[in-house]
Coordinates of C-alpha atoms and ligand atoms in Angstrom, one line a residue:
M731 CA 0.9 -40.0 -25.9
R732 CA -2.3 -38.2 -25.6
A733 CA -2.1 -38.3 -21.8
V734 CA 1.3 -36.9 -22.0
R735 CA 0.2 -34.0 -24.2
Q736 CA -2.8 -33.4 -22.2
R737 CA -0.6 -33.3 -18.9
R738 CA 1.7 -30.7 -20.6
I739 CA -1.2 -28.5 -21.7
W740 CA -2.4 -28.7 -18.1
L741 CA 0.8 -27.6 -16.7
G742 CA 1.1 -24.9 -19.4
L743 CA -2.3 -23.6 -18.4
L744 CA -1.2 -23.6 -14.9
A745 CA 1.7 -21.6 -15.6
I746 CA -0.1 -19.1 -17.7
S747 CA -2.9 -18.6 -15.0
L748 CA -0.1 -18.2 -12.5
M749 CA 1.5 -15.5 -14.5
M750 CA -1.8 -13.9 -15.2
A751 CA -2.5 -13.9 -11.5
V752 CA 0.8 -12.3 -10.7
L753 CA 0.3 -9.7 -13.4
L754 CA -3.0 -8.9 -11.9
G755 CA -1.4 -8.5 -8.5
R756 CA -3.5 -11.2 -7.1
L757 CA -2.5 -14.9 -6.6
V758 CA -4.8 -17.6 -7.1
W759 CA -4.3 -20.5 -4.7
I760 CA -5.1 -24.0 -5.6
Q761 CA -5.3 -26.4 -2.8
V762 CA -5.0 -29.4 -5.1
I763 CA -5.4 -29.9 -8.8
D764 CA -8.9 -31.0 -9.4
T765 CA -8.3 -34.6 -10.3
G766 CA -11.7 -35.6 -11.1
S767 CA -11.5 -35.1 -14.9
F768 CA -8.3 -37.1 -15.0
S769 CA -9.2 -40.3 -13.0
R770 CA -9.4 -42.6 -15.9
R771 CA -7.9 -45.2 -14.0
E772 CA -10.6 -45.0 -11.3
V773 CA -7.9 -44.4 -8.7
D774 CA -9.0 -43.5 -5.3
L775 CA -6.6 -40.8 -4.7
V776 CA -7.3 -40.2 -1.0
A777 CA -6.9 -43.8 -0.2
N778 CA -3.7 -44.4 -2.2
S779 CA -2.1 -41.0 -1.9
V780 CA 0.4 -42.0 0.7
A781 CA 1.5 -45.2 -1.0
Q782 CA 1.6 -43.5 -4.4
R783 CA 3.0 -40.1 -3.7
E784 CA 6.6 -39.7 -4.3
A785 CA 8.6 -37.3 -2.3
G786 CA 7.7 -33.7 -3.5
I787 CA 10.1 -31.1 -4.8
E788 CA 9.8 -27.6 -3.5
L789 CA 9.2 -24.9 -6.0
D790 CA 8.4 -22.1 -3.6
S791 CA 8.9 -21.8 0.0
G792 CA 5.8 -19.6 0.4
R793 CA 8.1 -17.1 2.3
G794 CA 7.2 -13.4 2.0
Q795 CA 9.0 -11.3 -0.5
F796 CA 10.8 -7.9 -0.4
Y797 CA 10.0 -5.0 -2.6
D798 CA 11.4 -1.7 -3.3
R799 CA 9.6 1.7 -2.8
N800 CA 8.3 1.5 -6.4
G801 CA 6.9 -2.0 -6.1
L802 CA 10.0 -3.6 -7.8
P803 CA 10.7 -7.2 -6.4
L804 CA 14.1 -7.5 -4.6
T805 CA 13.7 -11.2 -3.9
G806 CA 11.7 -14.0 -5.4
E807 CA 13.0 -14.3 -9.0
R808 CA 10.9 -16.8 -11.0
V809 CA 13.1 -19.2 -13.1
R810 CA 12.4 -22.2 -15.0
A811 CA 14.3 -25.3 -14.3
L812 CA 14.6 -28.9 -15.2
V813 CA 13.1 -31.4 -12.8
V814 CA 13.6 -35.1 -13.2
F815 CA 11.0 -37.4 -11.6
P816 CA 11.7 -41.0 -10.9
V817 CA 9.8 -43.2 -13.4
R818 CA 10.2 -46.8 -14.2
R819 CA 13.6 -47.5 -16.0
T820 CA 12.2 -49.2 -19.1
E821 CA 10.4 -46.1 -19.9
R822 CA 13.4 -43.9 -19.4
E823 CA 15.8 -45.2 -21.8
D824 CA 16.1 -43.0 -24.9
D825 CA 19.7 -42.4 -25.3
A826 CA 19.4 -40.1 -28.3
A827 CA 16.9 -37.9 -26.4
L828 CA 18.9 -37.9 -23.3
N829 CA 22.1 -36.8 -25.0
E830 CA 20.1 -34.0 -26.7
V831 CA 19.0 -32.8 -23.2
A832 CA 22.7 -32.8 -22.2
A833 CA 23.5 -30.8 -25.2
I834 CA 20.7 -28.3 -24.7
L835 CA 21.8 -27.9 -21.1
R836 CA 25.4 -27.6 -22.2
A837 CA 26.1 -30.2 -19.6
D838 CA 28.7 -33.0 -19.5
E839 CA 26.9 -36.0 -21.0
S840 CA 27.8 -38.6 -18.5
A841 CA 27.2 -36.0 -15.5
W842 CA 23.6 -35.5 -16.8
R843 CA 23.1 -39.3 -17.3
E844 CA 24.3 -40.1 -13.9
F845 CA 21.9 -37.2 -12.5
Y846 CA 19.0 -38.6 -14.5
R847 CA 19.5 -42.4 -13.7
S848 CA 20.1 -41.7 -9.9
A849 CA 16.9 -39.7 -9.5
D850 CA 15.0 -42.1 -7.1
I851 CA 13.2 -38.9 -5.7
P852 CA 12.3 -35.9 -7.8
K853 CA 15.4 -33.7 -8.3
M854 CA 16.2 -30.4 -9.7
W855 CA 19.0 -29.8 -12.2
A856 CA 21.1 -27.5 -10.0
D857 CA 24.5 -26.0 -9.3
D858 CA 26.9 -27.0 -6.5
A859 CA 25.1 -24.8 -4.1
G860 CA 21.9 -26.7 -4.8
L861 CA 20.4 -23.7 -6.7
P862 CA 18.3 -24.5 -9.9
I863 CA 20.0 -23.6 -13.1
P864 CA 17.7 -21.4 -14.9
L865 CA 16.6 -22.3 -18.4
T866 CA 16.4 -19.9 -21.3
N867 CA 13.2 -19.8 -23.1
E868 CA 14.8 -21.8 -26.0
Q869 CA 16.2 -24.4 -23.8
A870 CA 12.9 -24.8 -22.0
R871 CA 11.1 -25.2 -25.2
R872 CA 13.4 -27.6 -26.8
I873 CA 13.6 -29.8 -23.6
A874 CA 9.7 -29.9 -23.3
A875 CA 9.4 -30.8 -27.1
L876 CA 11.5 -34.1 -26.3
S877 CA 8.8 -35.4 -24.2
I878 CA 11.1 -37.7 -22.2
P879 CA 9.1 -39.4 -19.3
G880 CA 9.9 -38.0 -16.0
V881 CA 11.7 -34.9 -17.5
E882 CA 9.8 -31.7 -16.9
V883 CA 10.5 -27.9 -17.1
M884 CA 8.9 -26.2 -14.1
E885 CA 8.7 -22.8 -12.8
T886 CA 10.4 -22.3 -9.5
V887 CA 11.4 -19.3 -7.2
R888 CA 14.9 -18.4 -6.7
R889 CA 14.9 -16.2 -3.5
Y890 CA 17.9 -14.3 -4.2
P891 CA 18.3 -13.3 -7.9
A892 CA 21.7 -13.7 -9.6
D893 CA 21.8 -9.8 -10.1
A894 CA 20.3 -9.1 -6.5
V895 CA 20.8 -5.6 -5.1
A896 CA 20.9 -4.5 -1.4
K897 CA 22.1 -8.0 -0.4
H898 CA 23.6 -6.7 3.0
V899 CA 20.3 -5.0 3.9
I900 CA 18.1 -8.0 3.1
G901 CA 20.5 -10.6 4.6
F902 CA 19.9 -14.3 4.1
V903 CA 18.0 -17.3 5.4
G904 CA 19.3 -20.4 6.9
E905 CA 18.1 -23.5 9.1
N906 CA 18.0 -22.8 12.7
P907 CA 16.0 -25.6 14.4
Q908 CA 16.8 -24.2 17.9
R909 CA 15.5 -20.7 17.1
I910 CA 12.3 -22.3 15.6
E911 CA 11.7 -24.3 18.7
T912 CA 12.2 -21.2 20.8
L913 CA 10.3 -18.7 18.9
F914 CA 7.9 -20.4 16.7
A915 CA 6.8 -23.2 18.8
D916 CA 3.1 -22.7 17.8
R917 CA 3.7 -22.7 14.2
L918 CA 5.9 -25.8 14.7
S919 CA 3.2 -27.8 16.3
S920 CA 0.6 -26.7 13.9
G921 CA 2.7 -28.1 11.1
A922 CA 3.0 -24.7 9.4
I923 CA 6.8 -24.9 9.4
S924 CA 9.2 -27.7 10.3
L925 CA 12.5 -27.8 12.0
S926 CA 14.2 -27.7 8.7
T927 CA 12.4 -24.5 7.4
R928 CA 14.8 -21.9 6.6
I929 CA 14.4 -18.7 8.6
G930 CA 16.0 -15.3 8.6
A931 CA 19.7 -15.4 9.8
A932 CA 20.6 -11.9 9.0
G933 CA 19.4 -8.6 7.7
L934 CA 15.7 -7.7 7.2
E935 CA 15.3 -11.6 6.6
K936 CA 15.8 -11.8 10.4
T937 CA 14.2 -8.8 11.7
M938 CA 11.1 -9.0 9.6
E939 CA 10.8 -12.9 10.2
R940 CA 7.5 -12.5 12.0
Y941 CA 6.0 -11.3 8.7
L942 CA 7.8 -13.6 6.3
Q943 CA 6.7 -17.0 7.2
G944 CA 4.2 -18.1 4.7
A945 CA 1.1 -20.3 4.7
G946 CA 3.1 -23.2 3.3
K947 CA 5.2 -24.2 0.5
T948 CA 4.2 -25.0 -3.2
S949 CA 5.5 -28.3 -4.3
V950 CA 5.2 -30.7 -7.0
S951 CA 4.9 -34.5 -6.7
L952 CA 4.8 -37.3 -9.0
F953 CA 2.1 -40.2 -8.6
T954 CA 2.9 -43.5 -9.7
D955 CA 1.4 -46.9 -9.5
G956 CA 3.0 -49.9 -7.7
A957 CA 5.5 -50.3 -10.6
R958 CA 6.6 -46.8 -10.7
R959 CA 4.7 -46.1 -13.8
P960 CA 3.3 -42.5 -13.9
L961 CA -0.5 -42.4 -13.4
S962 CA -1.7 -41.3 -16.8
G963 CA -3.0 -37.9 -16.8
L964 CA -2.7 -37.2 -13.0
D965 CA 0.9 -38.1 -12.4
V966 CA 2.3 -34.6 -11.7
R967 CA 0.6 -32.7 -9.0
L968 CA 1.1 -29.3 -7.8
V969 CA 0.3 -28.5 -4.1
R970 CA -0.1 -24.9 -3.0
P971 CA -1.3 -23.6 0.2
N972 CA -5.0 -22.5 0.1
N973 CA -4.6 -18.9 1.5
P974 CA -5.2 -15.8 -0.6
Y975 CA -3.5 -13.6 1.7
Y976 CA -0.1 -15.2 1.7
P977 CA 2.8 -14.7 1.2
L978 CA 3.1 -11.2 2.7
R979 CA 5.0 -8.5 0.9
V980 CA 7.5 -6.2 2.7
D981 CA 7.8 -2.8 1.0
L982 CA 11.1 -1.1 1.7
T983 CA 11.9 2.5 1.3
I984 CA 14.8 1.6 -1.0
D985 CA 14.9 2.6 -4.5
A986 CA 16.3 -0.4 -6.4
G987 CA 17.6 1.6 -9.3
I988 CA 19.4 4.1 -7.1
Q989 CA 20.6 1.1 -4.9
R990 CA 22.1 -0.6 -8.0
E991 CA 23.9 2.7 -9.1
V992 CA 25.3 3.2 -5.6
E993 CA 26.6 -0.3 -5.6
R994 CA 28.3 0.3 -9.0
I995 CA 29.8 3.6 -8.0
L996 CA 31.4 2.2 -4.9
K997 CA 33.1 -0.5 -7.0
S998 CA 34.0 1.8 -9.9
N999 CA 35.8 4.1 -7.4
G1000 CA 38.0 1.0 -6.3
I1001 CA 36.4 0.7 -2.9
A1002 CA 37.1 -2.7 -1.6
S1003 CA 35.7 -2.3 1.8
G1004 CA 33.2 0.3 2.9
A1005 CA 29.6 1.6 2.8
A1006 CA 27.5 4.1 1.4
V1007 CA 24.1 5.4 2.8
V1008 CA 21.6 7.7 1.0
L1009 CA 18.9 9.1 3.0
D1010 CA 15.9 11.2 2.0
A1011 CA 16.8 14.6 3.4
A1012 CA 13.2 15.4 4.2
N1013 CA 12.4 12.3 6.6
G1014 CA 15.5 10.1 6.9
D1015 CA 14.0 7.3 4.9
V1016 CA 16.7 4.9 3.5
V1017 CA 16.9 5.4 -0.2
A1018 CA 20.0 3.3 -0.7
M1019 CA 22.4 1.5 1.7
A1020 CA 25.3 -0.4 0.1
S1021 CA 28.2 -2.4 1.8
L1022 CA 31.4 -4.0 0.6
P1023 CA 32.9 -6.5 0.2
D1024 CA 30.1 -8.3 -1.6
F1025 CA 28.8 -11.7 -0.7
D1026 CA 26.8 -14.6 -2.0
P1027 CA 23.6 -15.2 0.1
Y1028 CA 23.9 -19.0 -1.0
R1029 CA 27.4 -19.4 0.0
I1030 CA 27.8 -17.8 3.4
D1031 CA 31.3 -17.7 5.1
L1032 CA 30.2 -16.8 8.7
K1033 CA 33.7 -16.2 9.7
D1034 CA 34.8 -13.9 7.0
G1035 CA 32.0 -11.4 7.8
S1036 CA 31.6 -10.0 4.3
W1037 CA 27.8 -10.5 4.7
G1038 CA 27.8 -7.9 7.7
N1039 CA 26.3 -4.6 6.6
K1040 CA 29.1 -2.1 7.1
A1041 CA 26.6 0.8 6.9
L1042 CA 25.6 -0.2 10.4
K1043 CA 29.0 -0.8 11.8
A1044 CA 30.5 1.9 13.9
I1045 CA 34.1 2.9 13.0
T1046 CA 36.5 5.8 13.7
P1047 CA 35.0 8.9 11.9
G1048 CA 38.0 11.3 11.9
S1049 CA 37.2 14.8 11.2
V1050 CA 33.4 14.1 10.4
F1051 CA 33.1 14.3 14.2
K1052 CA 34.3 17.9 14.1
T1053 CA 30.6 18.6 13.3
V1054 CA 29.5 17.3 16.6
V1055 CA 32.3 19.4 18.4
A1056 CA 31.3 22.6 16.6
I1057 CA 27.6 22.1 17.6
A1058 CA 28.5 21.4 21.2
A1059 CA 30.7 24.6 21.2
L1060 CA 27.8 26.7 19.7
E1061 CA 25.2 25.1 22.1
E1062 CA 27.2 25.8 25.1
G1063 CA 28.2 29.2 23.9
V1064 CA 32.0 28.6 24.5
V1065 CA 33.0 30.1 21.2
S1066 CA 31.9 33.6 20.2
P1067 CA 30.7 34.3 16.7
G1068 CA 33.4 35.6 14.6
E1069 CA 36.1 34.6 17.2
T1070 CA 39.6 33.9 15.5
F1071 CA 41.9 31.2 16.6
H1072 CA 45.5 30.5 15.7
C1073 CA 47.1 27.3 14.2
D1074 CA 50.9 27.1 13.8
G1075 CA 50.6 23.3 12.9
D1076 CA 51.4 22.0 16.3
F1077 CA 49.0 21.8 19.4
G1078 CA 52.0 21.6 21.8
K1079 CA 51.0 18.5 23.7
Y1080 CA 49.6 15.1 23.5
G1081 CA 51.4 14.5 20.2
L1082 CA 48.6 16.5 18.4
H1083 CA 49.3 18.2 15.1
C1084 CA 47.4 19.9 12.4
W1085 CA 47.3 17.9 9.1
L1086 CA 48.6 21.1 7.4
H1087 CA 52.3 21.3 8.0
G1088 CA 53.1 24.9 9.1
G1089 CA 49.6 25.5 10.3
H1090 CA 46.6 27.5 9.1
G1091 CA 47.7 30.8 10.8
T1092 CA 45.0 33.0 12.1
I1093 CA 41.7 31.5 11.2
T1094 CA 37.9 31.9 12.1
F1095 CA 36.0 28.9 13.6
D1096 CA 33.9 28.4 10.5
Q1097 CA 37.0 28.5 8.3
A1098 CA 38.8 26.1 10.8
F1099 CA 35.8 23.9 10.1
A1100 CA 36.0 24.2 6.4
D1101 CA 39.7 23.4 6.4
S1102 CA 39.3 20.8 9.1
C1103 CA 42.0 22.4 11.2
N1104 CA 43.0 20.0 14.1
V1105 CA 44.6 22.6 16.4
V1106 CA 41.6 24.8 16.5
F1107 CA 39.2 22.0 17.3
A1108 CA 41.6 21.0 20.1
Q1109 CA 41.7 24.4 21.5
V1110 CA 37.7 24.6 21.4
M1111 CA 37.5 21.1 23.1
Q1112 CA 39.6 22.5 26.1
R1113 CA 36.6 24.6 26.7
L1114 CA 34.2 21.8 26.7
S1115 CA 33.7 18.9 29.2
G1116 CA 33.7 15.4 28.0
A1117 CA 30.3 14.9 29.7
K1118 CA 28.9 17.9 27.6
L1119 CA 30.4 16.6 24.4
Q1120 CA 28.8 13.1 25.0
E1121 CA 25.4 14.7 25.9
V1122 CA 25.3 16.8 22.6
A1123 CA 26.4 13.8 20.5
E1124 CA 23.6 11.8 22.1
R1125 CA 21.3 14.4 21.3
L1126 CA 22.4 14.2 17.7
G1127 CA 21.7 10.5 17.6
L1128 CA 25.2 9.2 18.2
N1129 CA 26.3 6.8 21.0
R1130 CA 22.9 5.3 20.5
Q1131 CA 21.0 3.2 18.0
V1132 CA 19.1 5.6 15.7
G1133 CA 17.3 3.1 13.3
W1134 CA 13.4 2.7 13.5
M1135 CA 12.4 0.8 16.5
T1136 CA 9.2 0.0 18.5
D1137 CA 8.7 -1.8 21.9
D1138 CA 6.6 -4.7 20.6
G1139 CA 9.6 -7.1 20.2
E1140 CA 9.7 -10.7 21.3
E1141 CA 9.1 -11.2 25.0
G1142 CA 8.2 -7.5 25.5
G1143 CA 11.5 -6.3 24.2
V1144 CA 12.4 -3.7 21.6
W1145 CA 11.8 -4.6 17.9
R1146 CA 14.2 -2.8 15.4
Q1147 CA 14.0 -2.8 11.6
F1148 CA 17.7 -2.9 11.3
D1149 CA 19.6 -5.9 12.2
S1150 CA 22.7 -5.6 14.4
E1151 CA 22.8 -1.8 14.1
E1152 CA 25.8 -0.8 16.3
R1153 CA 25.4 2.2 18.6
G1154 CA 29.0 3.4 18.6
Q1155 CA 30.6 5.4 21.2
I1156 CA 32.3 8.7 21.9
F1157 CA 34.4 7.7 24.8
A1158 CA 35.8 4.1 25.7
G1159 CA 33.1 2.1 27.3
R1160 CA 30.7 5.1 26.6
V1161 CA 31.9 6.8 29.9
P1162 CA 32.8 10.4 29.4
S1163 CA 36.4 11.3 30.1
E1164 CA 37.6 14.7 31.5
D1165 CA 41.2 14.0 30.7
E1166 CA 42.4 16.8 28.6
G1167 CA 44.6 14.5 26.3
V1168 CA 41.7 12.2 25.6
R1169 CA 39.3 15.1 25.0
V1170 CA 41.4 16.7 22.4
Q1171 CA 42.0 13.4 20.6
T1172 CA 38.2 12.9 20.7
A1173 CA 37.6 16.3 19.3
I1174 CA 39.2 15.4 16.0
G1175 CA 37.2 12.2 15.8
Q1176 CA 40.1 9.8 16.8
R1177 CA 40.8 8.0 20.1
D1178 CA 37.7 6.0 21.0
V1179 CA 35.1 7.6 18.9
L1180 CA 32.9 5.3 16.8
I1181 CA 30.1 6.3 14.4
S1182 CA 28.3 4.2 11.8
P1183 CA 27.7 5.5 8.3
L1184 CA 23.9 5.3 9.0
Q1185 CA 24.5 7.8 12.2
A1186 CA 26.7 10.1 10.0
A1187 CA 24.1 10.3 7.2
N1188 CA 21.4 10.8 9.8
L1189 CA 23.4 13.5 11.4
V1190 CA 23.1 15.5 8.0
V1191 CA 19.4 14.9 8.0
T1192 CA 19.3 16.4 11.5
L1193 CA 21.1 19.6 10.3
L1194 CA 18.6 19.9 7.5
N1195 CA 15.6 19.6 9.7
G1196 CA 16.0 22.2 12.2
G1197 CA 17.9 20.2 14.6
E1198 CA 15.3 17.4 15.0
V1199 CA 16.6 13.9 14.9
R1200 CA 14.9 11.4 12.7
S1201 CA 14.9 7.7 13.3
P1202 CA 15.5 6.2 9.7
R1203 CA 13.1 3.9 8.2
I1204 CA 13.9 1.1 5.8
V1205 CA 10.7 -0.7 5.9
R1206 CA 7.6 1.3 5.0
D1207 CA 4.8 -1.3 5.3
V1208 CA 3.9 -4.9 5.1
R1209 CA 0.8 -6.1 2.9
Y1210 CA -1.1 -9.2 2.3
S1211 CA -0.8 -10.6 -1.2
T1212 CA -4.1 -8.9 -1.9
G1213 CA -2.5 -5.5 -1.2
T1214 CA -4.4 -4.9 1.9
L1215 CA -2.2 -3.4 4.7
V1216 CA -1.0 -5.5 7.5
R1217 CA 1.2 -2.8 9.1
F1218 CA 2.4 0.6 8.3
F1219 CA 5.6 2.1 9.8
P1220 CA 5.2 5.7 10.3
E1221 CA 8.0 8.2 10.0
R1222 CA 9.6 8.7 13.3
K1223 CA 11.7 11.2 15.2
L1224 CA 14.2 9.8 17.8
S1225 CA 12.7 9.9 21.2
A1226 CA 11.6 13.5 21.4
G1227 CA 12.5 14.4 25.0
D1228 CA 16.4 13.8 24.8
S1229 CA 17.1 14.6 21.3
G1230 CA 17.7 17.5 19.1
I1231 CA 19.7 20.9 19.0
S1232 CA 18.6 24.4 18.2
A1233 CA 17.4 25.1 14.8
E1234 CA 19.8 28.0 14.6
H1235 CA 22.9 25.9 15.2
A1236 CA 21.6 23.2 12.8
A1237 CA 21.3 25.7 10.1
T1238 CA 24.8 27.2 10.9
L1239 CA 26.4 23.8 10.5
A1240 CA 24.6 23.1 7.3
Q1241 CA 26.0 26.5 6.0
W1242 CA 29.5 25.5 7.2
M1243 CA 29.3 22.3 5.2
R1244 CA 28.6 24.4 2.1
K1245 CA 31.8 26.4 3.0
V1246 CA 33.7 23.0 3.1
V1247 CA 33.0 22.6 -0.7
L1248 CA 33.3 26.4 -1.7
D1249 CA 36.5 27.0 0.2
G1250 CA 37.8 24.0 2.1
T1251 CA 38.6 20.3 2.0
G1252 CA 35.7 19.5 -0.3
K1253 CA 36.8 21.8 -3.2
S1254 CA 37.0 19.0 -5.7
L1255 CA 33.2 18.8 -5.4
R1256 CA 32.7 22.2 -6.9
Q1257 CA 32.6 20.7 -10.4
A1258 CA 29.7 18.4 -9.5
K1259 CA 26.2 18.8 -11.3
W1260 CA 24.6 19.9 -8.2
Q1261 CA 25.9 22.5 -5.7
L1262 CA 27.0 20.3 -2.9
A1263 CA 27.9 20.6 0.9
G1264 CA 29.6 18.2 3.3
K1265 CA 32.5 17.3 5.6
S1266 CA 35.4 15.2 5.0
G1267 CA 37.2 12.8 7.4
T1268 CA 40.5 10.8 7.3
A1269 CA 40.5 8.6 10.2
E1270 CA 43.7 7.0 11.2
T1271 CA 43.5 3.2 12.0
I1272 CA 45.3 0.0 11.9
A1273 CA 44.6 -2.5 9.2
N1274 CA 46.4 -5.9 9.0
G1275 CA 49.1 -4.4 11.3
K1276 CA 49.8 -1.6 9.3
P1277 CA 48.8 2.2 9.5
A1278 CA 45.8 2.8 7.3
V1279 CA 42.8 5.2 7.0
H1280 CA 39.1 5.5 6.7
Q1281 CA 38.2 8.0 4.2
W1282 CA 34.9 9.6 5.0
F1283 CA 32.6 12.1 3.1
V1284 CA 29.2 13.1 4.5
G1285 CA 27.0 15.7 3.1
Y1286 CA 24.0 16.9 1.1
G1287 CA 22.8 18.0 -2.1
P1288 CA 21.6 20.1 -3.9
A1289 CA 22.8 22.8 -1.5
D1290 CA 19.8 25.3 -2.0
K1291 CA 17.0 22.7 -1.8
P1292 CA 18.4 19.5 -0.3
E1293 CA 17.0 16.2 -1.4
Y1294 CA 19.5 13.7 -0.2
A1295 CA 21.9 13.2 2.7
V1296 CA 24.8 10.9 1.8
A1297 CA 27.6 9.3 3.8
V1298 CA 30.4 7.3 2.0
V1299 CA 33.3 5.6 3.7
A1300 CA 36.2 3.8 2.1
Q1301 CA 37.7 1.6 4.8
N1302 CA 41.3 0.7 5.5
E1303 CA 42.8 2.6 2.6
P1304 CA 46.6 3.3 2.5
E1305 CA 47.7 6.6 4.0
N1306 CA 48.2 9.3 1.4
G1307 CA 46.3 7.3 -1.1
V1308 CA 43.7 8.8 -3.5
N1309 CA 40.5 9.9 -1.8
R1310 CA 37.9 7.3 -3.1
S1311 CA 35.1 8.5 -0.7
I1312 CA 35.0 12.0 -2.0
A1313 CA 35.0 10.8 -5.5
A1314 CA 32.3 8.2 -4.9
F1315 CA 30.2 10.9 -3.0
R1316 CA 30.4 13.2 -6.2
D1317 CA 29.5 10.2 -8.4
I1318 CA 26.4 9.3 -6.2
M1319 CA 25.3 13.0 -6.2
D1320 CA 25.7 13.3 -9.9
M1321 CA 23.8 10.1 -10.2
L1322 CA 20.9 11.3 -8.1
V1323 CA 20.3 14.5 -10.3
G1324 CA 17.0 14.2 -12.0
R1325 CA 15.9 11.1 -10.0
Ligands
ZN444 ZN1 45.4 23.9 11.3

């Protein structure tokens, strides 16, 4: 009994020291518990360890963790779980105590007993996905007080917390023996990882893999004698890697609080499928990036694709693309300032109409932008070549990947922070078309134009930064456990030589976006807390064989001193339905006030 108590004290001390270490921002690594003071049976542990050591149970994979920009953990939740170790049957039969555990766990008595009795290797009380079922303080205390041989409460790391945010950004891990053999042969042969080690399969888990592999796992094992009796005092052994620098920590630019609110706002506006991106207006850093539908990183359905990050997927932009056409027209000088156009509601060919029946009448170019007049933009596009439009679009960070990248990838390739960022296109196959019918459809953001929400938000950042295109960052740095820097990712501009537009035209379009809210299609935003600016888009598409629309709103706020650029898209909404993206845009901006 004394030995049992001593062991519990030991584990308690371990838990406390671990917590203290975490609190102090340092991790204390213990290779193996000092067994000297416990060797009452004079056991030669080294000689007997193989024979006596039962299969261990993993408490922490040792994989690096993600943190938000304020140092809040996004992965690696510490939970307490119940572990059953195999001990000799005669020492395990205490029906009353076992029944009490079932009651404490609120588990079915026979299911719990079956679990307990069948534990011929250490096992964790887990759900159907193999996830440890977290114990409350009260549950942990009561189970520990029962002192049942082989039943322990232990702290373990749940990589993806139950209330995790930014799940699509972070992605998920999975077994991939082939990838390990190909990419990590050295670590495999050194024994640092095994073929069954879970590695990044999507998101930052995948792109940051080179920094995430740890120095080894933390596991706990039970030592028994030949008759499976626990070795008194030294039966439960914790093994941890002896490396003070690991696991590494990956610091993101995301703000977990804002991210959580953005995710909530998309849902509360009834958006079932879509995305929102919040960028720092000054440098393009990703403050929040949300995607719907939601998914469970422990139950991946590779086919249904809900785990894919829609903020990085290129879709039809609709009238958001008029921003690009307007800039191209100004840069090329094909429209003179103050020039007026006429819209009678029908372009007259290619089946192109204005969304406003009867038309906008005589209208200036900037008012046509604010009112999103299709006919005027088709007329302007008649003066522009497809090649020129595509060139300007590329200078604005479209028709190309825009996220942070460098050239030190695997096998001399490119390394990107974002996983599977789509580059989108302006024309089919990214080949400019000079066909007038194609050009005018392209001018209103239909036909073959594809843009991702990240690109759309970054386009706004470009307008707010004198026409210079940023390359948005989502990872700021990687650090050792000690806090020492491993790598810093500096703010970047998109390859300077072939990007950017004139500061004058960038400022003009930023102003026109203000007009959209004051006197155009964004009037419903006039009641927002901040003065806002932006551009709407309603892109026609087909969903499940039926006509549908992607509702877009991209813009910035506050208008006089921009802090954030935001893009919201609600995908595959019914035609003529309520505009969910503009409502979500407003809610996001209202939420950002004072943050
Ligand atoms: Zn019109």
